[in-house]
XYZ file of C-alpha atoms in Angstrom:
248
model
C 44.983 84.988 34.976
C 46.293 82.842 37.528
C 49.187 84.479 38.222
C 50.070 88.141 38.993
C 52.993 90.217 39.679
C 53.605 93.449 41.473
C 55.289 96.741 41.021
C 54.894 98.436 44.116
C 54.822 102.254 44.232
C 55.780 103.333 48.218
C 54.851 106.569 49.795
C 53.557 107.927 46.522
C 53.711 111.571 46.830
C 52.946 114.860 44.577
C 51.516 112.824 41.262
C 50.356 109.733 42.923
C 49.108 111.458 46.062
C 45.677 110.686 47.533
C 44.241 114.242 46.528
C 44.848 113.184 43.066
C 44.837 109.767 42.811
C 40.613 108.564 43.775
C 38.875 105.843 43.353
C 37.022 107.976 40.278
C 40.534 107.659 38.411
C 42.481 104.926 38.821
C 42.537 102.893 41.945
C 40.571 99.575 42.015
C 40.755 97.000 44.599
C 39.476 94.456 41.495
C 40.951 92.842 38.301
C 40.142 94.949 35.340
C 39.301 92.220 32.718
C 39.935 94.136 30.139
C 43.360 94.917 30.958
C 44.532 92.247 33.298
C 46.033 94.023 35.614
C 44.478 95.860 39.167
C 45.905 99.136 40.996
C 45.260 99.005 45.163
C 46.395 101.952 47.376
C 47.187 100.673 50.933
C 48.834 102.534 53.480
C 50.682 104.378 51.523
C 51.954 102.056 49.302
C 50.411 101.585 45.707
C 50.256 97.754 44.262
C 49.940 97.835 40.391
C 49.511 93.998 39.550
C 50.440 93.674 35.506
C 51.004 90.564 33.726
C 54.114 89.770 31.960
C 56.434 90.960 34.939
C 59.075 88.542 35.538
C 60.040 90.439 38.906
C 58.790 92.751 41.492
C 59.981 95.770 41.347
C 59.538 98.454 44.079
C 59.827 102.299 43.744
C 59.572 105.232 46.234
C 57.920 108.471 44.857
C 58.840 111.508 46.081
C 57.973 115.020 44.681
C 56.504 118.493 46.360
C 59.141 118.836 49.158
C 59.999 122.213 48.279
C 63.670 122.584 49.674
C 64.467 126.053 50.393
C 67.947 126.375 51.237
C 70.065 128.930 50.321
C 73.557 131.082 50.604
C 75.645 134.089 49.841
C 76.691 132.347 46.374
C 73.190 133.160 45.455
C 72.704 136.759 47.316
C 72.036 138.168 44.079
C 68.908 136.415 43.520
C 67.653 136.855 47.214
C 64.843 139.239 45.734
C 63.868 136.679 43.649
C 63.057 133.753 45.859
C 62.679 135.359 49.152
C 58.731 134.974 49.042
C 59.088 130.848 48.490
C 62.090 130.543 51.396
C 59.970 133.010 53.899
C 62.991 134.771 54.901
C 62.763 138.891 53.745
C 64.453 141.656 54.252
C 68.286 141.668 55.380
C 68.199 137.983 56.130
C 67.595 136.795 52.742
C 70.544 136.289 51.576
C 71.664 133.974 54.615
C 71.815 130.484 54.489
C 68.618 128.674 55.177
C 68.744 126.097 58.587
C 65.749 124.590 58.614
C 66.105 120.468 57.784
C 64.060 119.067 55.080
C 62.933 116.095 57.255
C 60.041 114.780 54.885
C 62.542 114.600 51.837
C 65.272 112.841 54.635
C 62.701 110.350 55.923
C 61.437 109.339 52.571
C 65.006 108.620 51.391
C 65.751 106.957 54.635
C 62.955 104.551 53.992
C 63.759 104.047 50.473
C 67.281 102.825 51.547
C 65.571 100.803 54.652
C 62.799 99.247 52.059
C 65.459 98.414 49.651
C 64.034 99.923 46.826
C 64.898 99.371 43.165
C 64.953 103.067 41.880
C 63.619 106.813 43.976
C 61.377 108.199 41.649
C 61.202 112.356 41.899
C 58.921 113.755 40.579
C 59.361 117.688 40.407
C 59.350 120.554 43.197
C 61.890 118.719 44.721
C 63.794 122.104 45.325
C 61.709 125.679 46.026
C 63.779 127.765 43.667
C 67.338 126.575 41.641
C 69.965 127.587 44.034
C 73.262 126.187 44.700
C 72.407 124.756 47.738
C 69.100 123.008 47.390
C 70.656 121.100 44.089
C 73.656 120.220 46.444
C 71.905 119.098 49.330
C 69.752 117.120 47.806
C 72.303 115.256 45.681
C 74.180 114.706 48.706
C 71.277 113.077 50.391
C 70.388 111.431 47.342
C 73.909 109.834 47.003
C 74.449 108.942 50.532
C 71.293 106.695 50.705
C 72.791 104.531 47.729
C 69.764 103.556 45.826
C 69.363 104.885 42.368
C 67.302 107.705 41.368
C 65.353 109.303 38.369
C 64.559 112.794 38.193
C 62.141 114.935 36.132
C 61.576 118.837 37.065
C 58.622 120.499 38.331
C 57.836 123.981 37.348
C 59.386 125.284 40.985
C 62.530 123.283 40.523
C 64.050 125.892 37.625
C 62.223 128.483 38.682
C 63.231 132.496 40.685
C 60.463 134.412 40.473
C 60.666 137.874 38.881
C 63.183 136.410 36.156
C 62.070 138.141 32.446
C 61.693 135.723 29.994
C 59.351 132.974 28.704
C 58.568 129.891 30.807
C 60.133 127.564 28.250
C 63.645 130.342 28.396
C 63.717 130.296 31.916
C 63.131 126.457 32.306
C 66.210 125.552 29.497
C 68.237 128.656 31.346
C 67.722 127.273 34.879
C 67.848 123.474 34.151
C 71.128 123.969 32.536
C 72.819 126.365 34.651
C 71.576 124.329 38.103
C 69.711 121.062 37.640
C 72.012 118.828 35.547
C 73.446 117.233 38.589
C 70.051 115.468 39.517
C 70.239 113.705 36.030
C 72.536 110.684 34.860
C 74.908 111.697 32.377
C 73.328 111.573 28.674
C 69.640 111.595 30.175
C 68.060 114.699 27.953
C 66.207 116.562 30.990
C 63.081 117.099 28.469
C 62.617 113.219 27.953
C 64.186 109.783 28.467
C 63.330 106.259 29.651
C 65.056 103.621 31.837
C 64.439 100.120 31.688
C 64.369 98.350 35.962
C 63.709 95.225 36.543
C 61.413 94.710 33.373
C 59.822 98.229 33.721
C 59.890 100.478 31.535
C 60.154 104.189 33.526
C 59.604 106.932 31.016
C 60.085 110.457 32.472
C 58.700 113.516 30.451
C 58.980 117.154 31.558
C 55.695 119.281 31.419
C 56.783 121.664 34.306
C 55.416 124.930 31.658
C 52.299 122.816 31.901
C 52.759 121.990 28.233
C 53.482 119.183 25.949
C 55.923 119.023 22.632
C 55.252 117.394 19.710
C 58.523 115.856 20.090
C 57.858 114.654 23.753
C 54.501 112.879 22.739
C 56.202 111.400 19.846
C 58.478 109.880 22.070
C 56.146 108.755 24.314
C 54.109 107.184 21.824
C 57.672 105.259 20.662
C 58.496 104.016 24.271
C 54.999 103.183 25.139
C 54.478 100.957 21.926
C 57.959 98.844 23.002
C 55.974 96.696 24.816
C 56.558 96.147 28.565
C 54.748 97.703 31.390
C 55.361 101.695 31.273
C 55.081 104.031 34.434
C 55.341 107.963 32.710
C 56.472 110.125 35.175
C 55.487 113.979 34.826
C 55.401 116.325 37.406
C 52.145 118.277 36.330
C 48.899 115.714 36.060
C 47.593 115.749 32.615
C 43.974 117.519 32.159
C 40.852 115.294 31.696
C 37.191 116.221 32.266
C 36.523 115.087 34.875
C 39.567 116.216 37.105
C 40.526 119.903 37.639
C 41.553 122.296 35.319
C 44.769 123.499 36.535
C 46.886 120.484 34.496
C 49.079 120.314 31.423
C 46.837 120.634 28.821
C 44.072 122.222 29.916
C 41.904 124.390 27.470
């Protein structure tokens, strides 16, 4: 090829962080011949090069910050996510303090970098409360630059609930999470098209897949343009660790 163009992936954390991401898997400082296209990490930022994009898109990932804020609208739950905010005992109802300067900084630098979309992807929040969904939609709204969202496991979850994974996830989502999503996006699976990409975000946060969700993936994927899937848990191969959606 003689000419290549960029999507470039900045301060890829959680699914494209450097524990995960190796130079055993995916990242390549040369063409791939096969595919045309060439992934280099650098500094934190991740350069996919991929023919047939007619712009450059940029995207910041963030995932694993783990908000843990909380307040007497959710007393009743205290018991249930004390262990995750640290705070036992009388305090535990109280509202959390403590600022979430990781999540702040990497929306900061979104805004500063002028990025095209924020990309979360999942344990964005510690437990579903009230105030870790509204904090971090008022951050996420004050910076400006559009986001997509896709749950982690954490995100829905108070530990001690009864009830199936896949209850508590549809429960907890519904009841809490919807404000993170655009109106009409299906939490469990949808796509959005920037700047020639195609972003396809699938939830696996009970570390399992649907036949439905595949089948859609296998739809968007075969529309064409470049695809970047977002899931919050990595999907199991052989070679990697065992702990992933899928794994036997």
């Amino acid at each position: 090829m003689n000419r290549r163009d960029f999507i470039c992936l900045g301060g890829a954390a959680a699914a494209l962080s450097t524990n995960r991401l190796t130079s055993r898997s995916v990242v390549s400082t040369t063409p791939n011949p096969d595919r045309e296209y060439f992934i280099n990490w650098d500094r934190g930022y991740l350069n996919i090069a991929w023919p047939g994009i007619k712009e450059k898109p940029r995207f910041r990932v963030i995932g694993d910050t783990h908000f843990n804020y909380f307040d007497e609208r959710d007393k009743e739950y205290a018991g249930n996510y004390a262990r995750m905010s640290g705070v036992t005992g009388k305090k535990a109802h109280l509202p959390s303090q403590a600022p979430h300067k990781y999540f702040e900084q990497a929306v900061d630098t979104a805004k500063k970098d002028g990025v095209d979309a924020i990309l979360l992807v999942g344990d964005i929040l510690s437990f579903p409360t009230l105030a870790n969904v509204e904090y971090a939609k008022k951050k996420l709204d004050e910076c400006g630059v559009p986001w997509i969202y896709i749950a982690g496991n954490h995100d829905w979850h108070f530990e001690g609930l009864s009830g199936s994974s896949t209850q508590l996830r549809e429960t907890w989502v519904e009841k809490r999470l919807m404000p993170l999503y655009k109106d009409g996006d299906d939490p469990m699976m949808f796509s959005r098209v920037v700047k020639g990409v195609r972003i396809v975000a699938i939830d696996n946060s009970t570390y399992l897949l649907s036949r439905k969700q595949v089948d859609f993936w296998m739809s968007e994927a075969a529309k064409g343009d470049p695809v970047l899937l977002m899931m919050h848990i990595p999907l199991y191969v052989k070679t990697g660790p065992k702990g992933c959606c899928a794994s036997p």
